Amino acid sequence: MGHDVPSLKIGAKNLGQVTELSVPTITQPLLSIRIVDNDHEKFSPNTLWQCGAPIPTAFGPLLRTRVVRNECVTRTDTGRIGKAKWELELALPDQEDADQQQQQRVLLENCDAGDSFNVLFENPEQEVDFVLKRLGFCAETADTEHTLELHKVPENNGKFAHFPFRCSPRQLIAQFIDIRRAPSRLALRVFADHAHEPAERRRLLELCSAQGATEFTKFVRQPNISLVELLCTFPSLTPPLTCLIECLPRLLPRHYTLCCYLSAQPRQQLRFRFVYSVLQMPPSVIIDECAEFEGQKQQQQIRYGACTQWLLQQRPGQTVQIIQKEPSKFRFLPPFFVHSPASVPSSGSTMVDQSDHALLLLNMPLMMVGPGTGVAPFIAFLQKIRHFMQQMDGDGAHCGRVKRVLFYASSNLDDEFLFRYHAQIDQMVADGVLSELVLCESRPTDADAAAKATAGPPPAGTTGDNETPPQSQRQQCHRPQRVYDALRQRSAEVAHFLMPTDNEAEEGGLFYACGDVKNMSRELWACLSDILQREKGFSPVEAIHLLKKLREKERLIEDVWS
């Protein structure tokens, strides 16, 4: 009776008995889009992503960079690290024309420590091939340039503004349509008209109906069913390409925070460095059981996020297109301190002029919380501080007493990428750029494993490119497991940093936190609230009120992602 259990393919019995389903109303077709073959031209893979169409949140020119390095910077053989971390290093073209030189000048003027860049990627190749095959495109026609003609589109309709007039079907599916995002109820309603089997058409209508709203949420939206999974579930479904263009959302880039400060680098050797976590997902049972995907099952045993999968395939010399993301408050210094009359922190000794950006920056106390890849922007912060110190003739005496503390957490400090920058951070502590590095570790290496790692090279199967941390850093000690534990251990220090005196008008330094919203943001606020209640005698409401006030004044600044 297993086939009677409700699923994506089979609805509940009571839903199947509904004779009149309330489904979204559509006009057939939604839009008239004609595709005319141009057999004499082929799609060039070197064209601009989405043909150079404007990108939401983009800020500045689109940059065509080349991959210098794309390497795993965690040991993956020990099982102590949850997500592998990779470092991507990009460079601008060696030969620059006048336009590229102007782009570089604009970039250096606008890009600051803490900024992010949109990475323009493509949908997974195997999934694109599968969709093209289902839609009836052979290899020849899939790469042939086509002409798109839109009719009956309102002048103010911007839905198709990013689509080109000439493009190949492969490029449309690879670069323009998000085939990984779950289709909407309206999309399922349109798809139903292109399912040739009556039972499959009926099921698609059920899923998009008002009566089937619960099943749509359970079997489509919550598991985030992709276009490929939908096509595998309904073999008779063959929507035309125009249908996908009309119904599926636009593919948008993913953004990553710079792990470096560009202005501190020689202009002739600019390098963009990003650290990203490998988003690995469980295998899709639907795809594994699909006969049409038989030849690609081996490649689908491990599934990654769409952008992660594309990034992992990039090799030195290949082209990656990036564009700066619109700046947020997560900068050093935040916009408020750059564009408003600056107030010197209570620990500062000198009133500074608004225009003296360097002195304000060097006298600003910092607390930075960056578990995992959340540490990336703080590497850029520290590089910026060092750069400004060097610009002032290397005289760091005036800012050597400024408190700057970095809280970093990893599952295992021996296996994690931070120690790739260990010598650099040690030097920053010695030079007064960073006051203290607070390390947290949830799965420390036991004494035997540490001894083996010190005695010889990493085992076969590891990346082999990780630098072994100094023994002084590897020796076993009682470290807090998480950044919240470290903050609570220093509750008096943290409370004084957030509120130096009992007068709320007396302001402290800048408190930054960077990490994923699921594992950090809520816990961080709960932790800081507890600290203020314990050390300052606040009620829970008063503690949250102060934190919100600090956030409004851009003294508590978070960069969280989902």
Coordinates of C-alpha atoms in Angstrom, one line a residue:
M1 CA 0.0 0.0 0.0
G2 CA 3.1 2.2 -0.1
H3 CA 2.0 3.7 -3.4
D4 CA -1.1 5.2 -1.6
V5 CA 1.0 7.3 0.8
P6 CA 0.7 11.0 -0.2
S7 CA 3.8 12.2 -2.0
L8 CA 4.9 14.6 -4.7
K9 CA 3.5 12.2 -7.3
I10 CA 0.4 10.9 -5.5
G11 CA -2.1 13.0 -3.6
A12 CA -4.2 12.2 -0.5
K13 CA -7.4 10.3 -1.2
N14 CA -9.7 13.1 -0.2
L15 CA -7.9 15.5 -2.5
G16 CA -8.3 13.1 -5.4
Q17 CA -12.1 13.1 -4.8
V18 CA -12.4 16.9 -5.3
T19 CA -14.2 17.4 -8.7
E20 CA -13.7 21.1 -9.0
L21 CA -10.2 22.3 -8.0
S22 CA -9.6 26.0 -7.4
V23 CA -6.5 26.7 -9.4
P24 CA -4.7 30.0 -10.3
T25 CA -6.2 31.7 -13.3
I26 CA -3.9 32.1 -16.3
T27 CA -4.2 33.5 -19.8
Q28 CA -2.9 31.2 -22.5
P29 CA -0.2 32.0 -23.2
L30 CA 1.0 34.3 -20.4
L31 CA 3.3 36.0 -22.9
S32 CA 3.9 35.3 -26.6
I33 CA 7.5 34.5 -27.0
R34 CA 8.7 33.2 -30.4
I35 CA 12.0 31.6 -30.9
V36 CA 13.4 31.6 -34.4
D37 CA 16.4 29.6 -35.3
N38 CA 19.5 31.3 -36.6
D39 CA 21.4 28.2 -37.9
H40 CA 24.4 30.2 -39.0
E41 CA 25.5 31.4 -35.6
K42 CA 26.6 29.5 -32.5
F43 CA 26.6 30.6 -28.9
S44 CA 30.0 31.7 -27.6
P45 CA 30.9 30.6 -24.0
N46 CA 33.0 33.8 -23.6
T47 CA 30.0 36.1 -23.7
L48 CA 29.1 38.2 -20.6
W49 CA 26.9 36.5 -18.0
Q50 CA 23.3 37.2 -18.7
C51 CA 24.6 39.2 -21.6
G52 CA 25.7 42.0 -19.3
A53 CA 22.1 42.7 -18.0
P54 CA 21.9 44.9 -14.8
I55 CA 22.1 42.9 -11.6
P56 CA 20.1 43.8 -8.5
T57 CA 22.4 45.1 -5.6
A58 CA 25.3 45.5 -8.1
F59 CA 27.6 48.4 -7.4
G60 CA 30.3 49.3 -9.8
P61 CA 31.6 47.7 -13.0
L62 CA 31.5 44.0 -13.9
L63 CA 35.0 42.5 -13.7
R64 CA 36.3 39.6 -15.7
T65 CA 38.9 38.0 -13.5
R66 CA 41.1 34.9 -13.8
V67 CA 41.5 32.2 -11.3
V68 CA 44.9 32.2 -9.6
R69 CA 44.1 29.5 -7.0
N70 CA 41.1 27.6 -5.8
E71 CA 42.1 25.2 -3.1
C72 CA 40.6 23.3 -0.1
V73 CA 42.1 24.8 3.1
T74 CA 40.7 22.3 5.6
R75 CA 41.7 18.8 6.3
T76 CA 38.8 16.6 5.3
D77 CA 40.1 13.2 6.4
T78 CA 39.7 13.6 10.2
G79 CA 35.9 14.1 10.3
R80 CA 36.3 17.0 12.8
I81 CA 35.2 19.7 10.4
G82 CA 31.5 20.0 9.5
K83 CA 31.9 21.8 6.2
A84 CA 35.0 21.9 4.1
K85 CA 36.4 25.4 3.4
W86 CA 37.9 26.5 0.1
E87 CA 39.9 29.6 -0.7
L88 CA 39.4 31.3 -4.1
E89 CA 42.0 33.8 -5.3
L90 CA 41.2 35.9 -8.4
A91 CA 43.3 38.4 -10.4
L92 CA 42.5 41.1 -12.9
P93 CA 43.8 40.6 -16.5
D94 CA 47.5 41.0 -17.0
Q95 CA 47.0 43.3 -20.0
E96 CA 44.9 46.3 -19.2
D97 CA 43.4 48.8 -21.6
A98 CA 42.3 52.3 -20.6
D99 CA 38.8 51.2 -19.7
Q100 CA 40.2 48.5 -17.4
Q101 CA 42.5 50.9 -15.7
Q102 CA 39.5 53.2 -15.1
Q103 CA 37.6 50.3 -13.7
Q104 CA 40.4 49.6 -11.3
R105 CA 40.5 53.2 -10.1
V106 CA 36.8 53.2 -9.5
L107 CA 37.1 49.8 -7.7
L108 CA 39.8 51.0 -5.3
E109 CA 37.8 54.2 -4.6
N110 CA 34.6 52.4 -3.8
C111 CA 35.7 49.1 -2.2
D112 CA 36.3 49.0 1.5
A113 CA 37.1 46.4 4.2
G114 CA 33.9 44.4 4.8
D115 CA 32.5 44.6 1.3
S116 CA 31.2 41.7 -0.7
F117 CA 31.2 40.7 -4.4
N118 CA 28.6 39.0 -6.4
V119 CA 29.9 35.9 -8.1
L120 CA 28.2 35.2 -11.4
F121 CA 27.8 31.4 -11.8
E122 CA 25.9 28.9 -14.0
N123 CA 23.5 26.1 -13.2
P124 CA 25.0 22.6 -12.9
E125 CA 25.9 21.3 -16.3
Q126 CA 24.4 17.9 -15.9
E127 CA 21.1 19.4 -14.8
V128 CA 21.1 21.8 -17.8
D129 CA 21.7 18.9 -20.2
F130 CA 18.9 17.0 -18.7
V131 CA 16.4 19.9 -19.0
L132 CA 17.5 20.5 -22.6
K133 CA 17.0 16.9 -23.5
R134 CA 13.6 16.7 -22.0
L135 CA 12.6 19.9 -23.9
G136 CA 13.7 18.2 -27.1
F137 CA 16.9 20.0 -27.9
C138 CA 19.7 18.0 -29.4
A139 CA 23.4 19.1 -28.8
E140 CA 23.4 21.0 -32.1
T141 CA 20.2 23.0 -31.5
A142 CA 21.0 23.6 -27.8
D143 CA 24.1 25.6 -28.7
T144 CA 22.6 27.4 -31.7
E145 CA 21.9 31.1 -31.2
H146 CA 18.2 31.9 -31.3
T147 CA 16.2 35.1 -31.5
L148 CA 13.6 35.8 -28.8
E149 CA 10.6 38.0 -29.7
L150 CA 8.4 39.3 -26.9
H151 CA 4.8 40.3 -27.8
K152 CA 2.0 41.8 -25.7
V153 CA 4.3 42.8 -22.9
P154 CA 3.3 46.0 -20.9
E155 CA 5.9 48.7 -21.3
N156 CA 6.5 48.9 -17.6
N157 CA 6.9 45.1 -17.1
G158 CA 10.5 44.6 -16.1
K159 CA 10.3 40.8 -15.7
F160 CA 12.0 40.1 -19.0
A161 CA 14.3 43.1 -19.0
H162 CA 17.4 41.0 -18.4
F163 CA 16.7 38.6 -21.3
P164 CA 18.7 39.1 -24.5
F165 CA 17.2 39.3 -28.0
R166 CA 19.7 36.7 -29.2
C167 CA 20.8 33.7 -27.1
S168 CA 21.2 29.9 -27.2
P169 CA 18.8 27.6 -25.3
R170 CA 21.8 26.3 -23.3
Q171 CA 22.7 29.8 -22.2
L172 CA 19.2 30.6 -21.3
I173 CA 18.9 27.6 -19.0
A174 CA 22.4 27.8 -17.7
Q175 CA 22.6 31.5 -16.9
F176 CA 19.1 33.1 -16.8
I177 CA 16.7 30.7 -15.1
D178 CA 17.0 29.4 -11.5
I179 CA 16.2 25.7 -12.0
R180 CA 17.1 24.9 -8.4
R181 CA 14.4 27.0 -6.8
A182 CA 11.0 25.4 -6.1
P183 CA 8.4 26.4 -8.8
S184 CA 5.5 28.5 -7.7
R185 CA 1.8 27.4 -7.7
L186 CA 1.3 29.5 -10.8
A187 CA 4.2 27.7 -12.5
L188 CA 2.7 24.3 -11.7
R189 CA -0.6 25.5 -13.2
V190 CA 1.1 26.4 -16.4
F191 CA 3.1 23.2 -16.4
A192 CA -0.1 21.1 -16.0
D193 CA -1.1 22.0 -19.5
H194 CA 2.1 20.4 -20.8
A195 CA 1.8 17.1 -19.0
H196 CA 0.5 14.5 -21.5
E197 CA -0.5 11.8 -19.0
P198 CA -4.0 12.6 -17.5
A199 CA -2.9 11.4 -14.0
E200 CA 0.2 13.6 -14.0
R201 CA -1.8 16.6 -15.2
R202 CA -4.4 16.0 -12.5
R203 CA -1.6 15.8 -9.8
L204 CA 0.0 19.1 -10.9
L205 CA -3.4 20.8 -10.8
E206 CA -3.9 19.4 -7.2
L207 CA -0.6 20.7 -6.1
C208 CA -1.3 24.2 -7.4
S209 CA -4.9 24.3 -6.1
A210 CA -6.3 26.0 -3.0
Q211 CA -7.4 22.6 -1.8
G212 CA -3.9 21.2 -2.2
A213 CA -2.1 24.1 -0.5
T214 CA -0.9 22.0 2.4
E215 CA 0.5 19.3 0.1
F216 CA 2.2 22.0 -2.1
T217 CA 3.9 23.3 1.0
K218 CA 4.9 19.8 2.2
F219 CA 6.0 18.3 -1.1
V220 CA 7.2 21.3 -3.1
R221 CA 8.1 24.3 -1.1
Q222 CA 9.6 22.9 2.1
P223 CA 11.8 20.3 0.3
N224 CA 12.6 23.0 -2.3
I225 CA 11.8 20.7 -5.3
S226 CA 13.9 21.7 -8.3
L227 CA 12.9 21.7 -11.9
V228 CA 14.9 18.6 -12.6
E229 CA 13.2 16.7 -9.7
L230 CA 9.8 17.9 -11.0
L231 CA 10.6 16.6 -14.5
C232 CA 11.8 13.3 -13.1
T233 CA 8.6 12.9 -11.1
F234 CA 6.4 13.6 -14.0
P235 CA 7.9 11.9 -17.1
S236 CA 5.2 13.2 -19.5
L237 CA 5.8 16.8 -18.6
T238 CA 7.5 18.6 -21.5
P239 CA 7.1 22.3 -21.1
P240 CA 8.4 24.5 -23.9
L241 CA 11.4 26.7 -23.3
T242 CA 9.1 29.8 -23.4
C243 CA 7.1 28.3 -20.5
L244 CA 10.3 28.1 -18.3
I245 CA 11.2 31.6 -19.2
E246 CA 7.8 32.9 -18.2
C247 CA 7.3 30.9 -15.0
L248 CA 10.7 30.3 -13.3
P249 CA 12.6 33.0 -11.4
R250 CA 15.7 34.7 -12.6
L251 CA 19.0 33.2 -11.6
L252 CA 20.8 35.6 -9.3
P253 CA 24.4 35.7 -8.3
R254 CA 25.7 34.7 -4.8
H255 CA 27.8 37.1 -2.8
Y256 CA 30.9 36.5 -0.8
T257 CA 32.8 38.8 1.5
L258 CA 36.4 39.8 0.6
C259 CA 39.0 38.3 2.8
C260 CA 41.5 41.0 2.0
Y261 CA 41.9 44.8 1.8
L262 CA 42.4 45.7 -1.9
S263 CA 43.9 49.2 -1.3
A264 CA 46.8 47.7 0.7
Q265 CA 48.0 45.7 -2.4
P266 CA 50.2 46.9 -5.2
R267 CA 47.9 48.2 -8.0
Q268 CA 49.7 46.0 -10.6
Q269 CA 49.0 42.8 -8.5
L270 CA 45.5 43.1 -7.2
R271 CA 44.2 39.9 -5.8
F272 CA 40.6 39.1 -4.7
R273 CA 40.5 36.5 -2.0
F274 CA 37.3 34.7 -0.8
V275 CA 36.8 31.9 1.6
Y276 CA 33.7 29.8 1.1
S277 CA 32.1 26.8 2.8
V278 CA 31.2 23.8 0.7
L279 CA 27.4 23.5 0.9
Q280 CA 26.8 19.7 0.6
M281 CA 23.2 18.4 0.3
P282 CA 22.0 14.8 0.6
P283 CA 21.5 12.9 -2.6
S284 CA 18.1 13.4 -4.3
V285 CA 16.1 10.2 -4.1
I286 CA 13.9 11.4 -6.9
I287 CA 16.9 11.9 -9.3
D288 CA 18.5 8.7 -8.2
E289 CA 15.4 6.7 -9.1
C290 CA 14.9 8.5 -12.4
A291 CA 15.7 6.3 -15.4
E292 CA 16.5 9.3 -17.6
F293 CA 19.2 10.3 -15.2
E294 CA 20.8 6.9 -15.3
G295 CA 24.0 8.0 -17.0
Q296 CA 24.6 10.8 -14.5
K297 CA 23.7 9.0 -11.2
Q298 CA 27.4 8.6 -10.3
Q299 CA 27.9 12.3 -10.5
Q300 CA 24.8 13.0 -8.4
Q301 CA 25.9 10.9 -5.4
I302 CA 27.1 14.0 -3.8
R303 CA 25.0 17.1 -4.4
Y304 CA 26.2 20.6 -3.7
G305 CA 24.6 24.0 -3.7
A306 CA 24.4 25.4 -7.3
C307 CA 27.0 28.1 -6.8
T308 CA 29.2 25.8 -4.7
Q309 CA 29.2 23.2 -7.4
W310 CA 30.2 25.7 -10.0
L311 CA 33.0 27.2 -7.8
L312 CA 34.5 23.8 -7.1
Q313 CA 34.9 23.3 -10.8
Q314 CA 36.9 26.4 -11.4
R315 CA 40.6 25.9 -12.2
P316 CA 43.6 28.3 -12.5
G317 CA 43.4 30.4 -15.7
Q318 CA 39.6 30.1 -16.0
T319 CA 37.5 33.3 -16.1
V320 CA 35.2 34.2 -13.2
Q321 CA 33.0 37.3 -13.5
I322 CA 32.4 39.3 -10.4
I323 CA 30.7 42.6 -9.5
Q324 CA 30.9 44.5 -6.3
K325 CA 27.7 44.3 -4.1
E326 CA 26.1 47.4 -2.9
P327 CA 27.9 48.4 0.3
S328 CA 26.1 47.8 3.6
K329 CA 26.8 49.0 7.2
F330 CA 29.2 46.1 7.6
R331 CA 32.3 48.2 6.8
F332 CA 35.2 49.5 8.8
L333 CA 34.4 52.3 9.4
P334 CA 30.6 52.1 9.1
P335 CA 28.9 54.7 6.9
F336 CA 27.6 56.7 9.9
F337 CA 31.2 57.4 11.1
V338 CA 32.3 58.4 7.6
H339 CA 29.4 60.7 6.6
S340 CA 28.5 62.2 10.0
P341 CA 30.3 64.1 12.6
A342 CA 32.3 61.5 14.3
S343 CA 32.3 60.9 18.1
V344 CA 35.5 59.7 19.6
P345 CA 35.1 56.5 21.7
S346 CA 35.4 57.0 25.5
S347 CA 38.7 55.2 25.5
G348 CA 40.1 57.6 22.9
S349 CA 42.3 60.5 24.1
T350 CA 41.9 63.0 21.3
M351 CA 39.0 64.7 19.5
V352 CA 39.4 64.2 15.8
D353 CA 38.2 66.1 12.8
Q354 CA 35.6 64.4 10.6
S355 CA 37.9 64.4 7.6
D356 CA 40.7 62.7 9.5
H357 CA 39.5 59.2 8.6
A358 CA 42.8 57.5 9.4
L359 CA 43.0 58.8 13.0
L360 CA 39.4 58.0 13.7
L361 CA 39.9 54.5 12.4
L362 CA 43.1 53.9 14.3
N363 CA 41.6 55.1 17.6
M364 CA 38.4 53.0 17.3
P365 CA 38.2 50.0 19.8
L366 CA 37.0 46.8 18.1
M367 CA 35.4 43.5 19.2
M368 CA 35.0 41.1 16.3
V369 CA 33.1 37.8 16.4
G370 CA 33.7 35.5 13.4
P371 CA 33.2 31.8 13.7
G372 CA 34.1 29.7 10.7
T373 CA 34.2 31.7 7.4
G374 CA 32.7 34.6 9.3
V375 CA 36.3 35.6 10.1
A376 CA 36.9 36.6 6.4
P377 CA 35.9 40.3 6.7
F378 CA 38.0 40.8 9.9
I379 CA 41.1 39.7 8.1
A380 CA 40.3 42.6 5.7
F381 CA 39.7 44.9 8.7
L382 CA 43.1 44.1 10.2
Q383 CA 44.9 44.6 6.9
K384 CA 43.3 48.0 6.6
I385 CA 44.4 49.0 10.1
R386 CA 47.9 47.9 9.4
H387 CA 47.9 49.7 6.0
F388 CA 46.9 53.0 7.7
M389 CA 49.5 52.5 10.5
Q390 CA 52.2 52.1 7.8
Q391 CA 50.9 55.2 6.0
M392 CA 51.5 57.2 9.2
D393 CA 55.3 56.4 8.9
G394 CA 54.8 53.1 10.7
D395 CA 54.2 54.9 14.0
G396 CA 51.7 52.7 15.9
A397 CA 52.4 54.1 19.3
H398 CA 49.3 56.3 19.3
C399 CA 47.0 53.3 18.6
G400 CA 48.9 50.5 20.3
R401 CA 46.8 50.8 23.4
V402 CA 43.5 50.6 21.5
K403 CA 41.5 47.4 22.3
R404 CA 41.0 45.2 19.3
V405 CA 39.9 41.7 20.1
L406 CA 39.0 38.9 17.6
F407 CA 36.9 36.0 18.7
Y408 CA 37.3 33.0 16.3
A409 CA 35.7 29.6 16.6
S410 CA 36.3 26.4 14.7
S411 CA 35.4 22.8 15.2
N412 CA 39.1 22.0 15.2
L413 CA 41.9 24.5 15.1
D414 CA 44.4 22.0 13.7
D415 CA 42.2 21.3 10.6
E416 CA 40.7 24.7 10.0
F417 CA 41.8 27.3 7.5
L418 CA 42.5 30.1 9.9
F419 CA 46.0 28.9 10.4
R420 CA 46.8 29.6 6.8
Y421 CA 46.8 33.2 8.1
H422 CA 48.3 32.3 11.4
A423 CA 51.8 33.9 10.9
Q424 CA 50.1 37.1 9.6
I425 CA 47.8 37.3 12.6
D426 CA 50.6 36.7 15.0
Q427 CA 52.5 39.5 13.4
M428 CA 49.5 41.8 13.7
V429 CA 49.3 41.0 17.5
A430 CA 53.1 41.8 17.8
D431 CA 52.7 45.1 15.9
G432 CA 49.7 46.2 17.9
V433 CA 47.2 45.9 15.1
L434 CA 45.3 43.3 17.1
S435 CA 45.3 43.2 20.8
E436 CA 44.2 39.6 21.3
L437 CA 43.1 36.6 19.4
V438 CA 40.6 34.5 21.3
L439 CA 40.3 30.9 20.0
C440 CA 37.4 28.6 20.5
E441 CA 37.2 25.0 19.6
S442 CA 34.4 22.5 19.8
R443 CA 36.2 19.3 18.7
P444 CA 39.8 19.6 19.8
T445 CA 42.5 17.2 18.7
D446 CA 43.3 14.6 21.4
A447 CA 46.9 14.4 22.6
D448 CA 47.8 11.3 20.5
A449 CA 46.4 12.8 17.3
A450 CA 48.3 16.0 18.0
A451 CA 51.6 14.1 18.4
K452 CA 51.1 12.2 15.2
A453 CA 50.3 15.4 13.3
T454 CA 53.5 17.0 14.7
A455 CA 55.6 14.0 13.8
G456 CA 54.9 13.7 10.2
P457 CA 53.0 14.9 7.1
P458 CA 49.2 14.7 6.8
P459 CA 47.8 11.3 5.8
A460 CA 47.1 10.4 2.2
G461 CA 43.9 11.8 1.0
T462 CA 44.2 15.2 2.7
T463 CA 44.7 18.4 0.9
G464 CA 48.3 18.6 1.9
D465 CA 48.5 22.4 1.5
N466 CA 47.7 23.3 5.1
E467 CA 50.5 24.8 7.2
T468 CA 50.9 23.1 10.5
P469 CA 50.4 25.6 13.3
P470 CA 53.2 26.3 15.7
Q471 CA 53.4 23.8 18.6
S472 CA 52.6 26.6 21.0
Q473 CA 49.2 27.0 19.4
R474 CA 48.6 23.2 19.0
Q475 CA 49.2 22.2 22.6
Q476 CA 46.1 21.1 24.5
C477 CA 44.5 23.7 26.7
H478 CA 41.1 24.4 28.0
R479 CA 39.5 26.6 25.4
P480 CA 35.9 27.7 25.2
Q481 CA 33.9 25.6 22.7
R482 CA 32.0 28.5 21.1
V483 CA 32.3 32.2 20.8
Y484 CA 29.3 32.7 23.1
D485 CA 31.2 30.7 25.8
A486 CA 34.2 33.0 25.4
L487 CA 32.1 36.1 25.5
R488 CA 30.4 34.9 28.8
Q489 CA 33.8 34.1 30.3
R490 CA 34.7 37.8 29.7
S491 CA 31.3 39.1 30.6
A492 CA 32.6 42.1 32.6
E493 CA 35.0 43.1 29.8
V494 CA 32.2 42.7 27.1
A495 CA 29.7 44.7 29.2
H496 CA 32.2 47.5 29.7
F497 CA 33.0 47.5 26.0
L498 CA 29.3 47.8 25.1
M499 CA 28.6 50.4 27.8
P500 CA 31.7 51.9 29.3
T501 CA 29.8 53.8 32.0
D502 CA 26.3 53.8 33.5
N503 CA 25.5 56.7 31.2
E504 CA 24.1 55.3 28.0
A505 CA 25.2 58.4 26.1
E506 CA 28.8 57.5 26.9
E507 CA 29.7 55.3 23.9
G508 CA 32.2 52.5 23.5
G509 CA 33.8 51.0 20.5
L510 CA 32.4 49.0 17.5
F511 CA 31.1 45.4 18.1
Y512 CA 31.0 43.4 14.8
A513 CA 29.7 39.8 14.3
C514 CA 29.7 37.8 11.1
G515 CA 28.2 34.4 10.6
D516 CA 25.1 32.4 9.5
V517 CA 21.8 33.5 10.9
K518 CA 20.8 29.9 11.9
N519 CA 23.7 29.3 14.2
M520 CA 24.8 32.8 15.3
S521 CA 22.5 35.8 15.2
R522 CA 19.9 34.8 17.8
E523 CA 22.3 33.2 20.1
L524 CA 24.6 36.2 20.0
W525 CA 21.8 38.6 21.0
A526 CA 20.8 36.2 23.8
C527 CA 24.4 36.0 25.0
L528 CA 24.9 39.8 25.0
S529 CA 21.5 40.3 26.7
D530 CA 22.5 37.9 29.5
I531 CA 25.9 39.7 29.9
L532 CA 24.2 43.1 30.3
Q533 CA 21.7 41.7 32.8
R534 CA 24.4 40.1 34.8
E535 CA 27.0 42.9 34.7
K536 CA 24.8 46.0 34.5
G537 CA 21.7 44.9 36.3
F538 CA 19.4 45.4 33.3
S539 CA 16.1 43.7 32.9
P540 CA 15.7 41.5 29.7
V541 CA 13.7 44.3 28.1
E542 CA 16.3 47.0 29.0
A543 CA 19.1 44.8 27.7
I544 CA 17.4 44.3 24.3
H545 CA 16.6 48.0 24.2
L546 CA 20.3 48.9 24.6
L547 CA 21.4 46.4 22.0
K548 CA 18.8 47.8 19.5
K549 CA 20.0 51.3 20.3
L550 CA 23.6 50.3 19.6
R551 CA 22.6 48.7 16.3
E552 CA 20.8 51.9 15.3
K553 CA 23.9 53.9 16.1
E554 CA 26.0 51.4 14.0
R555 CA 28.0 50.3 17.0
L556 CA 26.6 46.8 17.0
I557 CA 26.9 45.6 13.4
E558 CA 26.0 42.2 12.1
D559 CA 26.5 40.5 8.8
V560 CA 24.4 37.3 8.7
W561 CA 23.5 35.0 5.9
S562 CA 21.0 32.1 5.6

